[in-house]
Amino acid sequence: MHLNFIANQTRPSSSGQTIAMLDPSDGQVFAHIQRSNAADIDGAVQAARQCFEGAWSKLDGVERGRLLMRLSRRISECLDELTAIEQRDCGKPTRQARADATALARYFEFYAGACDKLHGDTIPYLNGYSVLTWREPHGVTGHVIPWNYPMQIFGRSVGGALAAGNVCVVKPAEDACLSLLRVAELAAEVGFPAGALNIVTGYGHEVGDALARHPGIDHISFTGSPTVGTVIQQVAAVRHCPVTLELGGKSPQIVFADADLDAALPAIINAIVQNAGQTCSAGSRLLVEQTIYEPLLERLGAAFEALRVGPPSMDLDLGPLIRQSQQQRVWDFLSDAQVAHIPMVAQGRVVDEAPESGFYQAPTLLRDVPPEHRLAQQEVFGPVLCAMPFQGEDQAVALANGTPFGLVAGVWTADGARQFRMARRIRSGQVFINNYGAGGGVELPFGGVKSSGYGREKGFEALQSFTTLKTVAIKHGG
Ligand code: NAD
């Protein structure tokens, strides 16, 4: 039984109810978490407020940085344990789960270094005045985290918020939250004051909603679906609470005829099979210049057929999807493809060792997907790559920008001038030229435009979202 973590103590929910956690690899119950409610959120917010006004406010940036660095080191010491927890919880192959744990340590390392480097400006003004700006924390920040990358998204969101001087109340996803409960314990172990980092588990419509509505929450960082992002935004608007929204994507990978295909191919595949396609920045649309459409699909088809899906411990190309409803969602999209006569080029294979009761899905490559079809417009959030041809830059840009989303884009071309033109014309938060994702560096600001959200996390830029600016004007004469 896993309890909430509030004010450096484990606490049961006041509801007395729990939620069963299913192992995606075999669909069996393997743990229970608390089904918390508004009273539990209230307790966490009170603990956080007390900490913000007490112990936390006494720490200067240097001391805060040292605390974050100690947590980073502790996470690194516990890499095997956190990898195993995340693997069980999310069904990730070992390499992916380990990469997530490593990234978590790196987030706290990066933000540890930022704590004492955040400063304002002095502004030239009228004679007799001195004007300066201070970057101040919001206070108690609320963090709603999805299930697909719990550790990475926690690291980027909570790491940035703490570095900026906030204290945090975190609502992880009901499907995957055990690694975050463990990280909160590690934070207490390395000396985080009680109330600086609180984790309250439960359903989104109950405890997530209570968090978004709580008047003691001064800023909300939400990562999840556009639908819930809209709800959070509406709820927060009532009390004018600032929000950062990291939502979904339908990101294009654009391949011109002059591209280095040997370099592009593995990156194109990884961009859609990583985490079994359950990645906000998945490269789920493949736009290919007409002249190389057929040969590229031929090579890609052969590579898809070689992909293997299986239990996380086998560390294959893909693990299972998170839950049965996600599997059903992918099946619905694929049956829509059949109805619309969208040709399937190739599919990978689920290995025999995968239990029938697990949520496995073979990666699928579709071609000639009409740009207006829902397969080309909506997030599948599974391993389905939709290919379509284009002729010339203008059509590539029109297709790339032709969805409600704008999170990430990849462009493959050897033409230097075209690289810049494409980067300028594509509407998205990140553009990658001759790569996809740049290794996910924590230094690189991340976020979307349009229905992919607004505000930025990661990098130094995140500290803007996690602070508010105060202008101080002193009239001294002379
Ligand atoms: P989701 O929106 O269903 O859930 C996300 C979180 O919100 C969960 O913790 C959930 O419990 C909570 N929630 C649900 N209803 C709520 C409510 N009414 N009030 C408050 N909280 C509520 O999303 P998901 O299915 O967990 O994640 C998949 C989605 O997240 C995809 O759209 C994906 O693209 C997006 N995502 C975006 C990023 C990014 O950085 N842009 C990263 C990862 C995932």
Short mmCIF file of C-alpha atoms and ligand atoms in Angstrom, two decimals:
data_model
loop_
_atom_site.label_atom_id
_atom_site.label_comp_id
_atom_site.label_asym_id
_atom_site.label_seq_id
_atom_site.Cartn_x
_atom_site.Cartn_y
_atom_site.Cartn_z
CA MET A 1 0.00 0.00 0.00
CA HIS A 2 1.44 3.38 -1.01
CA LEU A 3 0.56 6.49 0.98
CA ASN A 4 0.56 10.18 0.15
CA PHE A 5 3.67 12.14 1.08
CA ILE A 6 2.84 15.38 2.89
CA ALA A 7 5.14 17.46 5.12
CA ASN A 8 7.82 14.75 4.95
CA GLN A 9 5.43 12.10 6.29
CA THR A 10 3.50 9.29 4.66
CA ARG A 11 -0.23 9.83 5.13
CA PRO A 12 -3.30 7.81 4.16
CA SER A 13 -6.07 9.62 2.33
CA SER A 14 -8.87 10.94 4.49
CA SER A 15 -11.31 9.11 2.18
CA GLY A 16 -9.97 5.74 3.35
CA GLN A 17 -10.22 4.60 -0.28
CA THR A 18 -7.53 3.25 -2.58
CA ILE A 19 -6.93 2.74 -6.30
CA ALA A 20 -5.53 -0.51 -7.69
CA MET A 21 -2.46 -0.16 -9.94
CA LEU A 22 -2.19 -2.51 -12.92
CA ASP A 23 1.10 -3.77 -14.33
CA PRO A 24 0.86 -2.98 -18.08
CA SER A 25 2.98 -6.02 -18.93
CA ASP A 26 0.37 -8.51 -17.69
CA GLY A 27 -2.67 -6.46 -16.67
CA GLN A 28 -2.49 -7.71 -13.06
CA VAL A 29 -2.92 -5.60 -9.91
CA PHE A 30 0.47 -5.12 -8.26
CA ALA A 31 -0.03 -2.19 -5.87
CA HIS A 32 -2.54 0.23 -4.39
CA ILE A 33 -2.33 4.01 -4.04
CA GLN A 34 -4.47 6.46 -2.10
CA ARG A 35 -7.67 7.76 -3.66
CA SER A 36 -7.26 11.25 -2.20
CA ASN A 37 -9.75 14.07 -2.12
CA ALA A 38 -10.04 17.82 -1.57
CA ALA A 39 -9.29 17.50 2.17
CA ASP A 40 -5.95 15.84 1.40
CA ILE A 41 -5.07 18.58 -1.08
CA ASP A 42 -5.97 21.14 1.56
CA GLY A 43 -3.62 19.46 4.05
CA ALA A 44 -0.80 19.46 1.48
CA VAL A 45 -1.35 23.10 0.54
CA GLN A 46 -1.32 24.13 4.21
CA ALA A 47 1.91 22.22 4.82
CA ALA A 48 3.45 23.81 1.73
CA ARG A 49 2.37 27.33 2.76
CA GLN A 50 3.83 26.88 6.23
CA CYS A 51 7.11 25.75 4.69
CA PHE A 52 7.16 28.60 2.16
CA GLU A 53 6.72 31.19 4.89
CA GLY A 54 8.97 29.38 7.36
CA ALA A 55 11.93 27.09 6.73
CA TRP A 56 12.01 27.56 2.95
CA SER A 57 12.10 31.36 3.12
CA LYS A 58 15.20 31.18 5.34
CA LEU A 59 17.21 29.39 2.64
CA ASP A 60 19.07 31.61 0.21
CA GLY A 61 19.73 30.60 -3.40
CA VAL A 62 23.08 28.99 -2.60
CA GLU A 63 21.58 26.78 0.11
CA ARG A 64 18.60 25.89 -2.07
CA GLY A 65 20.98 24.93 -4.86
CA ARG A 66 22.94 22.67 -2.52
CA LEU A 67 19.73 20.91 -1.46
CA LEU A 68 18.71 20.31 -5.06
CA MET A 69 22.20 19.01 -5.84
CA ARG A 70 22.02 16.62 -2.87
CA LEU A 71 18.72 15.31 -4.23
CA SER A 72 20.25 14.88 -7.69
CA ARG A 73 23.09 12.82 -6.20
CA ARG A 74 20.69 10.72 -4.12
CA ILE A 75 18.59 10.01 -7.22
CA SER A 76 21.76 8.91 -9.04
CA GLU A 77 22.57 6.55 -6.16
CA CYS A 78 19.07 5.06 -6.47
CA LEU A 79 19.06 4.76 -10.26
CA ASP A 80 18.50 0.98 -10.28
CA GLU A 81 15.65 1.18 -7.80
CA LEU A 82 13.91 4.05 -9.63
CA THR A 83 14.39 2.31 -12.98
CA ALA A 84 12.72 -0.83 -11.63
CA ILE A 85 9.80 1.12 -10.14
CA GLU A 86 9.16 3.07 -13.35
CA GLN A 87 9.45 -0.04 -15.47
CA ARG A 88 6.78 -1.86 -13.46
CA ASP A 89 4.53 1.18 -13.24
CA CYS A 90 4.68 2.30 -16.90
CA GLY A 91 5.78 -0.84 -18.77
CA LYS A 92 8.90 0.84 -20.13
CA PRO A 93 11.78 -1.23 -21.56
CA THR A 94 14.78 -1.12 -19.21
CA ARG A 95 16.84 1.33 -21.30
CA GLN A 96 13.95 3.81 -21.47
CA ALA A 97 13.16 3.62 -17.75
CA ARG A 98 16.84 4.07 -16.92
CA ALA A 99 17.12 7.02 -19.29
CA ASP A 100 14.16 8.62 -17.50
CA ALA A 101 15.75 8.12 -14.06
CA THR A 102 19.03 9.54 -15.36
CA ALA A 103 17.21 12.56 -16.80
CA LEU A 104 15.50 13.12 -13.45
CA ALA A 105 18.89 13.36 -11.70
CA ARG A 106 20.11 15.69 -14.44
CA TYR A 107 17.09 18.03 -14.04
CA PHE A 108 17.87 18.52 -10.36
CA GLU A 109 21.56 18.97 -11.18
CA PHE A 110 20.77 21.61 -13.80
CA TYR A 111 18.31 23.49 -11.62
CA ALA A 112 20.62 23.24 -8.59
CA GLY A 113 23.05 25.36 -10.60
CA ALA A 114 20.34 27.86 -11.48
CA CYS A 115 19.18 28.68 -7.92
CA ASP A 116 21.78 31.40 -7.27
CA LYS A 117 21.86 32.81 -10.78
CA LEU A 118 18.37 34.20 -11.07
CA HIS A 119 18.39 37.99 -10.98
CA GLY A 120 16.53 41.02 -12.20
CA ASP A 121 17.62 44.24 -13.93
CA THR A 122 18.22 47.88 -13.16
CA ILE A 123 16.30 50.20 -15.45
CA PRO A 124 17.48 53.73 -16.37
CA TYR A 125 14.65 56.15 -15.46
CA LEU A 126 13.99 59.74 -14.51
CA ASN A 127 16.64 61.69 -12.66
CA GLY A 128 16.23 61.14 -8.93
CA TYR A 129 14.94 57.57 -9.27
CA SER A 130 16.55 54.16 -9.13
CA VAL A 131 14.46 51.35 -10.59
CA LEU A 132 15.16 47.66 -10.27
CA THR A 133 13.30 44.41 -10.90
CA TRP A 134 13.20 41.34 -8.67
CA ARG A 135 12.27 37.84 -9.81
CA GLU A 136 10.16 36.39 -7.01
CA PRO A 137 8.65 32.91 -6.59
CA HIS A 138 4.87 32.54 -6.92
CA GLY A 139 4.68 30.70 -3.58
CA VAL A 140 2.91 27.32 -3.58
CA THR A 141 2.93 25.79 -7.06
CA GLY A 142 0.65 22.93 -8.13
CA HIS A 143 1.93 20.31 -10.59
CA VAL A 144 -0.33 17.90 -12.47
CA ILE A 145 1.74 15.15 -14.10
CA PRO A 146 0.76 12.55 -16.76
CA TRP A 147 1.69 8.84 -16.78
CA ASN A 148 3.88 8.67 -19.86
CA TYR A 149 7.12 10.13 -18.42
CA PRO A 150 6.44 10.62 -14.70
CA MET A 151 10.06 11.10 -13.63
CA GLN A 152 11.11 13.33 -16.52
CA ILE A 153 8.07 15.59 -16.32
CA PHE A 154 8.29 15.79 -12.53
CA GLY A 155 12.01 16.71 -12.86
CA ARG A 156 11.49 19.51 -15.34
CA SER A 157 8.43 20.94 -13.63
CA VAL A 158 9.21 20.56 -9.93
CA GLY A 159 12.97 21.10 -10.43
CA GLY A 160 12.34 24.47 -12.06
CA ALA A 161 9.71 25.51 -9.52
CA LEU A 162 11.91 24.70 -6.51
CA ALA A 163 14.93 26.41 -8.08
CA ALA A 164 12.87 29.57 -8.47
CA GLY A 165 12.04 29.46 -4.75
CA ASN A 166 8.57 27.91 -4.81
CA VAL A 167 7.31 24.95 -2.79
CA CYS A 168 5.31 22.25 -4.53
CA VAL A 169 2.13 20.18 -4.31
CA VAL A 170 2.21 17.42 -6.92
CA LYS A 171 -0.70 15.38 -8.32
CA PRO A 172 0.80 12.52 -10.33
CA ALA A 173 -1.23 10.38 -12.75
CA GLU A 174 -3.33 7.62 -11.21
CA ASP A 175 -1.78 5.13 -13.67
CA ALA A 176 1.86 5.74 -12.73
CA CYS A 177 3.04 7.58 -9.63
CA LEU A 178 5.19 5.27 -7.53
CA SER A 179 8.56 6.67 -8.63
CA LEU A 180 7.47 10.16 -7.57
CA LEU A 181 6.41 8.99 -4.11
CA ARG A 182 9.89 7.49 -3.75
CA VAL A 183 11.62 10.68 -4.96
CA ALA A 184 9.72 12.69 -2.33
CA GLU A 185 11.09 10.33 0.34
CA LEU A 186 14.59 10.83 -1.04
CA ALA A 187 14.11 14.62 -0.88
CA ALA A 188 13.19 14.33 2.81
CA GLU A 189 16.22 12.12 3.39
CA VAL A 190 18.63 14.71 1.97
CA GLY A 191 17.18 17.49 4.11
CA PHE A 192 14.27 19.13 2.28
CA PRO A 193 12.24 20.94 4.93
CA ALA A 194 8.80 19.47 5.68
CA GLY A 195 6.23 20.81 3.23
CA ALA A 196 8.64 21.80 0.43
CA LEU A 197 7.60 18.82 -1.71
CA ASN A 198 4.23 17.10 -1.25
CA ILE A 199 2.68 14.32 -3.33
CA VAL A 200 -1.05 13.58 -3.29
CA THR A 201 -2.31 10.69 -5.46
CA GLY A 202 -5.75 10.05 -6.88
CA TYR A 203 -8.04 10.60 -9.84
CA GLY A 204 -7.81 13.72 -11.96
CA HIS A 205 -11.47 14.70 -11.71
CA GLU A 206 -11.27 14.45 -7.91
CA VAL A 207 -7.88 15.38 -6.53
CA GLY A 208 -6.54 17.09 -9.70
CA ASP A 209 -9.64 19.23 -9.83
CA ALA A 210 -9.30 20.06 -6.11
CA LEU A 211 -5.70 21.14 -6.69
CA ALA A 212 -6.64 23.41 -9.60
CA ARG A 213 -9.44 25.01 -7.56
CA HIS A 214 -7.56 25.48 -4.31
CA PRO A 215 -7.17 29.18 -3.47
CA GLY A 216 -3.80 28.48 -1.83
CA ILE A 217 -2.22 27.35 -5.12
CA ASP A 218 -0.38 30.31 -6.68
CA HIS A 219 0.62 28.77 -10.02
CA ILE A 220 -0.35 25.58 -11.86
CA SER A 221 1.94 23.62 -14.13
CA PHE A 222 -0.20 21.16 -16.10
CA THR A 223 1.13 18.49 -18.46
CA GLY A 224 -1.46 16.32 -20.13
CA SER A 225 -4.18 16.23 -22.75
CA PRO A 226 -5.59 19.32 -24.46
CA THR A 227 -9.07 18.42 -23.15
CA VAL A 228 -8.04 18.47 -19.50
CA GLY A 229 -5.79 21.47 -20.20
CA THR A 230 -8.89 23.42 -21.21
CA VAL A 231 -10.66 22.44 -17.97
CA ILE A 232 -7.64 23.44 -15.84
CA GLN A 233 -7.39 26.77 -17.63
CA GLN A 234 -11.08 27.51 -17.06
CA VAL A 235 -10.94 26.54 -13.39
CA ALA A 236 -7.79 28.59 -12.80
CA ALA A 237 -9.20 31.59 -14.66
CA VAL A 238 -11.91 32.04 -12.03
CA ARG A 239 -9.27 33.09 -9.50
CA HIS A 240 -6.77 34.46 -12.04
CA CYS A 241 -4.19 31.82 -11.19
CA PRO A 242 -1.34 31.66 -13.74
CA VAL A 243 -1.02 28.39 -15.62
CA THR A 244 1.60 26.70 -17.77
CA LEU A 245 0.10 24.20 -20.20
CA GLU A 246 2.21 21.43 -21.76
CA LEU A 247 -0.28 19.59 -23.97
CA GLY A 248 -0.30 17.21 -26.91
CA GLY A 249 1.17 17.15 -30.38
CA LYS A 250 0.93 15.73 -33.90
CA SER A 251 4.49 16.49 -34.80
CA PRO A 252 5.80 16.26 -38.38
CA GLN A 253 9.05 14.70 -39.53
CA ILE A 254 9.79 16.28 -42.92
CA VAL A 255 12.21 14.55 -45.26
CA PHE A 256 13.52 16.29 -48.38
CA ALA A 257 15.08 14.37 -51.29
CA ASP A 258 18.59 15.65 -50.45
CA ALA A 259 18.48 14.29 -46.87
CA ASP A 260 21.00 11.83 -45.48
CA LEU A 261 18.60 8.90 -45.24
CA ASP A 262 21.04 6.67 -43.37
CA ALA A 263 21.03 9.21 -40.55
CA ALA A 264 17.32 10.01 -40.84
CA LEU A 265 15.89 6.50 -40.79
CA PRO A 266 16.80 5.41 -37.24
CA ALA A 267 15.76 8.83 -35.91
CA ILE A 268 12.40 8.68 -37.72
CA ILE A 269 11.70 5.26 -36.23
CA ASN A 270 12.82 6.17 -32.73
CA ALA A 271 10.64 9.29 -32.78
CA ILE A 272 7.50 7.16 -33.08
CA VAL A 273 8.39 3.95 -31.22
CA GLN A 274 10.01 5.51 -28.14
CA ASN A 275 7.79 4.79 -25.15
CA ALA A 276 5.51 2.86 -27.55
CA GLY A 277 4.46 6.12 -29.20
CA GLN A 278 3.07 7.49 -25.93
CA THR A 279 5.13 10.65 -26.17
CA CYS A 280 3.75 14.17 -26.53
CA SER A 281 6.53 15.04 -28.96
CA ALA A 282 6.30 11.77 -30.93
CA GLY A 283 7.07 12.29 -34.61
CA SER A 284 3.77 10.79 -35.68
CA ARG A 285 3.47 12.31 -39.18
CA LEU A 286 6.05 11.56 -41.85
CA LEU A 287 6.06 14.07 -44.71
CA VAL A 288 8.27 12.87 -47.56
CA GLU A 289 9.27 14.67 -50.77
CA GLN A 290 7.50 12.92 -53.63
CA THR A 291 10.66 11.85 -55.50
CA ILE A 292 11.91 9.70 -52.61
CA TYR A 293 8.50 8.65 -51.20
CA GLU A 294 8.53 5.09 -52.60
CA PRO A 295 12.18 4.18 -51.84
CA LEU A 296 11.96 5.68 -48.35
CA LEU A 297 8.77 3.78 -47.51
CA GLU A 298 10.36 0.58 -48.76
CA ARG A 299 13.34 0.97 -46.41
CA LEU A 300 11.15 2.10 -43.55
CA GLY A 301 8.74 -0.81 -44.07
CA ALA A 302 11.57 -3.33 -43.73
CA ALA A 303 12.76 -1.59 -40.57
CA PHE A 304 9.23 -1.60 -39.07
CA GLU A 305 8.89 -5.32 -39.72
CA ALA A 306 12.03 -5.92 -37.66
CA LEU A 307 10.66 -4.04 -34.61
CA ARG A 308 9.80 -6.18 -31.58
CA VAL A 309 7.34 -5.52 -28.78
CA GLY A 310 7.44 -7.39 -25.49
CA PRO A 311 7.68 -7.41 -21.71
CA PRO A 312 9.72 -4.50 -20.30
CA SER A 313 12.35 -6.82 -18.82
CA MET A 314 13.21 -8.10 -22.33
CA ASP A 315 14.27 -4.54 -23.19
CA LEU A 316 13.00 -4.72 -26.78
CA ASP A 317 12.12 -1.83 -29.09
CA LEU A 318 8.73 -1.29 -27.42
CA GLY A 319 7.03 -2.29 -24.20
CA PRO A 320 3.26 -2.47 -23.63
CA LEU A 321 0.90 0.50 -23.69
CA ILE A 322 -0.11 1.88 -20.31
CA ARG A 323 -3.60 0.41 -20.05
CA GLN A 324 -6.39 -1.35 -21.90
CA SER A 325 -8.26 1.85 -22.81
CA GLN A 326 -5.09 3.17 -24.49
CA GLN A 327 -4.81 -0.07 -26.45
CA GLN A 328 -8.45 0.25 -27.49
CA ARG A 329 -7.79 3.85 -28.59
CA VAL A 330 -5.03 2.65 -30.94
CA TRP A 331 -7.24 -0.17 -32.27
CA ASP A 332 -10.01 2.36 -33.00
CA PHE A 333 -7.63 4.52 -35.04
CA LEU A 334 -6.36 1.48 -36.95
CA SER A 335 -9.86 0.26 -37.73
CA ASP A 336 -10.69 3.78 -38.99
CA ALA A 337 -7.68 3.43 -41.30
CA GLN A 338 -9.13 0.21 -42.69
CA VAL A 339 -12.55 1.79 -43.24
CA ALA A 340 -10.90 4.71 -45.11
CA HIS A 341 -8.76 2.25 -47.18
CA ILE A 342 -5.54 3.80 -45.88
CA PRO A 343 -2.81 1.32 -46.87
CA MET A 344 -0.68 -0.31 -44.19
CA VAL A 345 2.97 -0.60 -45.28
CA ALA A 346 4.28 -2.71 -42.43
CA GLN A 347 3.85 -3.77 -38.82
CA GLY A 348 6.30 -4.93 -36.17
CA ARG A 349 5.64 -8.05 -34.08
CA VAL A 350 4.59 -8.75 -30.51
CA VAL A 351 6.88 -11.54 -29.21
CA ASP A 352 5.49 -14.85 -27.96
CA GLU A 353 6.76 -14.17 -24.43
CA ALA A 354 4.29 -11.25 -24.04
CA PRO A 355 1.38 -12.32 -21.78
CA GLU A 356 -2.02 -12.21 -23.50
CA SER A 357 -3.34 -10.10 -20.65
CA GLY A 358 -0.72 -7.34 -21.23
CA PHE A 359 -1.44 -4.22 -23.29
CA TYR A 360 0.86 -4.83 -26.26
CA GLN A 361 0.56 -3.16 -29.65
CA ALA A 362 2.65 -3.74 -32.76
CA PRO A 363 4.08 -0.54 -34.31
CA THR A 364 2.35 0.27 -37.58
CA LEU A 365 3.38 2.27 -40.65
CA LEU A 366 0.52 3.70 -42.74
CA ARG A 367 0.91 5.49 -46.08
CA ASP A 368 -1.03 8.01 -48.18
CA VAL A 369 -2.87 9.19 -45.10
CA PRO A 370 -5.16 12.04 -46.22
CA PRO A 371 -4.04 15.20 -44.39
CA GLU A 372 -7.58 15.94 -43.24
CA HIS A 373 -8.22 12.41 -41.85
CA ARG A 374 -8.29 12.15 -38.06
CA LEU A 375 -5.22 9.90 -38.21
CA ALA A 376 -3.29 12.89 -39.56
CA GLN A 377 -4.96 15.43 -37.27
CA GLN A 378 -5.38 13.84 -33.83
CA GLU A 379 -2.98 12.33 -31.35
CA VAL A 380 -3.10 8.53 -31.48
CA PHE A 381 -0.68 8.32 -28.55
CA GLY A 382 0.50 4.92 -29.72
CA PRO A 383 3.06 3.52 -32.19
CA VAL A 384 1.36 4.55 -35.45
CA LEU A 385 3.33 6.49 -38.07
CA CYS A 386 1.31 8.21 -40.80
CA ALA A 387 3.23 8.88 -44.03
CA MET A 388 2.18 11.29 -46.79
CA PRO A 389 4.01 12.77 -49.80
CA PHE A 390 4.64 16.47 -50.58
CA GLN A 391 6.02 18.49 -53.47
CA GLY A 392 8.15 21.52 -52.64
CA GLU A 393 8.69 23.60 -49.53
CA ASP A 394 5.36 25.41 -49.62
CA GLN A 395 3.36 22.20 -49.48
CA ALA A 396 5.67 20.77 -46.79
CA VAL A 397 5.06 23.86 -44.63
CA ALA A 398 1.29 23.80 -45.26
CA LEU A 399 1.08 20.14 -44.21
CA ALA A 400 3.41 20.63 -41.24
CA ASN A 401 1.34 23.53 -39.92
CA GLY A 402 -2.00 22.02 -40.91
CA THR A 403 -3.09 20.54 -37.57
CA PRO A 404 -4.39 22.12 -34.36
CA PHE A 405 -1.02 21.37 -32.71
CA GLY A 406 2.44 22.94 -32.71
CA LEU A 407 4.82 21.19 -30.33
CA VAL A 408 7.86 19.85 -32.21
CA ALA A 409 9.01 19.37 -35.82
CA GLY A 410 11.94 17.62 -37.50
CA VAL A 411 13.37 18.63 -40.89
CA TRP A 412 15.85 16.53 -42.85
CA THR A 413 17.70 18.35 -45.64
CA ALA A 414 21.29 19.06 -46.66
CA ASP A 415 20.40 22.54 -47.98
CA GLY A 416 21.56 25.10 -45.40
CA ALA A 417 19.33 27.94 -46.63
CA ARG A 418 16.31 25.66 -46.64
CA GLN A 419 17.09 24.58 -43.07
CA PHE A 420 16.66 28.19 -41.91
CA ARG A 421 13.61 28.85 -44.10
CA MET A 422 11.84 25.78 -42.77
CA ALA A 423 12.76 26.52 -39.16
CA ARG A 424 11.26 30.01 -39.55
CA ARG A 425 8.06 28.94 -41.29
CA ILE A 426 7.10 26.00 -39.09
CA ARG A 427 4.80 26.92 -36.20
CA SER A 428 5.97 24.88 -33.22
CA GLY A 429 7.83 25.25 -29.96
CA GLN A 430 10.90 23.34 -31.13
CA VAL A 431 12.34 22.63 -34.59
CA PHE A 432 15.08 20.06 -35.08
CA ILE A 433 17.21 20.12 -38.23
CA ASN A 434 18.82 16.84 -39.26
CA ASN A 435 17.92 15.28 -35.91
CA TYR A 436 14.81 14.71 -33.86
CA GLY A 437 14.76 15.71 -30.20
CA ALA A 438 18.47 16.56 -29.82
CA GLY A 439 18.70 13.93 -27.09
CA GLY A 440 16.01 15.69 -25.02
CA GLY A 441 18.54 18.00 -23.29
CA VAL A 442 17.26 19.54 -20.05
CA GLU A 443 18.85 22.83 -21.16
CA LEU A 444 16.45 23.23 -24.10
CA PRO A 445 13.25 25.22 -23.48
CA PHE A 446 10.22 23.07 -24.29
CA GLY A 447 6.55 23.85 -24.89
CA GLY A 448 4.03 24.46 -27.61
CA VAL A 449 1.94 26.87 -29.61
CA LYS A 450 -1.74 26.52 -30.58
CA SER A 451 -3.36 23.48 -28.92
CA SER A 452 0.01 22.20 -27.73
CA GLY A 453 -0.13 24.75 -24.93
CA TYR A 454 1.81 27.78 -23.76
CA GLY A 455 4.56 28.68 -21.35
CA ARG A 456 7.91 26.92 -21.36
CA GLU A 457 9.52 24.32 -19.14
CA LYS A 458 13.10 23.05 -19.20
CA GLY A 459 16.18 25.23 -19.49
CA PHE A 460 16.57 28.63 -17.88
CA GLU A 461 13.42 29.77 -19.65
CA ALA A 462 11.28 27.74 -17.23
CA LEU A 463 12.34 30.05 -14.43
CA GLN A 464 10.36 32.86 -16.09
CA SER A 465 7.18 30.78 -15.78
CA PHE A 466 7.94 29.87 -12.18
CA THR A 467 8.53 33.44 -11.03
CA THR A 468 6.74 36.75 -11.07
CA LEU A 469 8.50 40.07 -11.67
CA LYS A 470 8.35 42.92 -9.17
CA THR A 471 9.41 46.42 -10.21
CA VAL A 472 10.81 48.55 -7.39
CA ALA A 473 11.11 52.32 -8.02
CA ILE A 474 13.00 54.30 -5.37
CA LYS A 475 12.78 58.10 -5.39
CA HIS A 476 15.89 59.43 -3.74
CA GLY A 477 16.33 62.80 -5.47
CA GLY A 478 19.66 64.28 -6.39
P1 NAD B 1 -4.70 13.53 -19.05
O1 NAD B 1 -4.95 14.95 -19.42
O2 NAD B 1 -5.81 12.57 -19.10
O3 NAD B 1 -4.09 13.44 -17.58
C1 NAD B 1 -2.98 14.21 -17.18
C2 NAD B 1 -3.09 14.46 -15.69
O4 NAD B 1 -4.24 15.28 -15.46
C3 NAD B 1 -3.28 13.21 -14.84
O5 NAD B 1 -2.55 13.35 -13.64
C4 NAD B 1 -4.77 13.22 -14.57
O6 NAD B 1 -5.12 12.54 -13.39
C5 NAD B 1 -5.03 14.71 -14.43
N1 NAD B 1 -6.43 15.12 -14.64
C6 NAD B 1 -7.39 14.50 -15.35
N2 NAD B 1 -8.55 15.19 -15.26
C7 NAD B 1 -8.32 16.27 -14.47
C8 NAD B 1 -9.11 17.37 -14.03
N3 NAD B 1 -10.39 17.49 -14.37
N4 NAD B 1 -8.53 18.30 -13.25
C9 NAD B 1 -7.22 18.20 -12.92
N5 NAD B 1 -6.43 17.19 -13.30
C10 NAD B 1 -6.96 16.23 -14.09
O7 NAD B 1 -3.49 13.08 -19.98
P2 NAD B 1 -2.79 11.69 -20.02
O8 NAD B 1 -3.65 10.74 -20.76
O9 NAD B 1 -2.32 11.31 -18.66
O10 NAD B 1 -1.49 12.05 -20.87
C11 NAD B 1 -1.48 12.05 -22.23
C12 NAD B 1 -1.57 13.46 -22.76
O11 NAD B 1 -0.56 14.28 -22.17
C13 NAD B 1 -1.30 13.52 -24.25
O12 NAD B 1 -2.17 14.43 -24.85
C14 NAD B 1 0.14 14.01 -24.31
O13 NAD B 1 0.50 14.62 -25.52
C15 NAD B 1 0.19 14.96 -23.17
N6 NAD B 1 1.56 15.19 -22.74
C16 NAD B 1 2.14 16.39 -23.01
C17 NAD B 1 3.47 16.62 -22.66
C18 NAD B 1 4.12 17.93 -22.97
O14 NAD B 1 5.16 18.21 -22.40
N7 NAD B 1 3.60 18.76 -23.86
C19 NAD B 1 4.19 15.63 -22.01
C20 NAD B 1 3.57 14.41 -21.75
C21 NAD B 1 2.24 14.21 -22.11
#
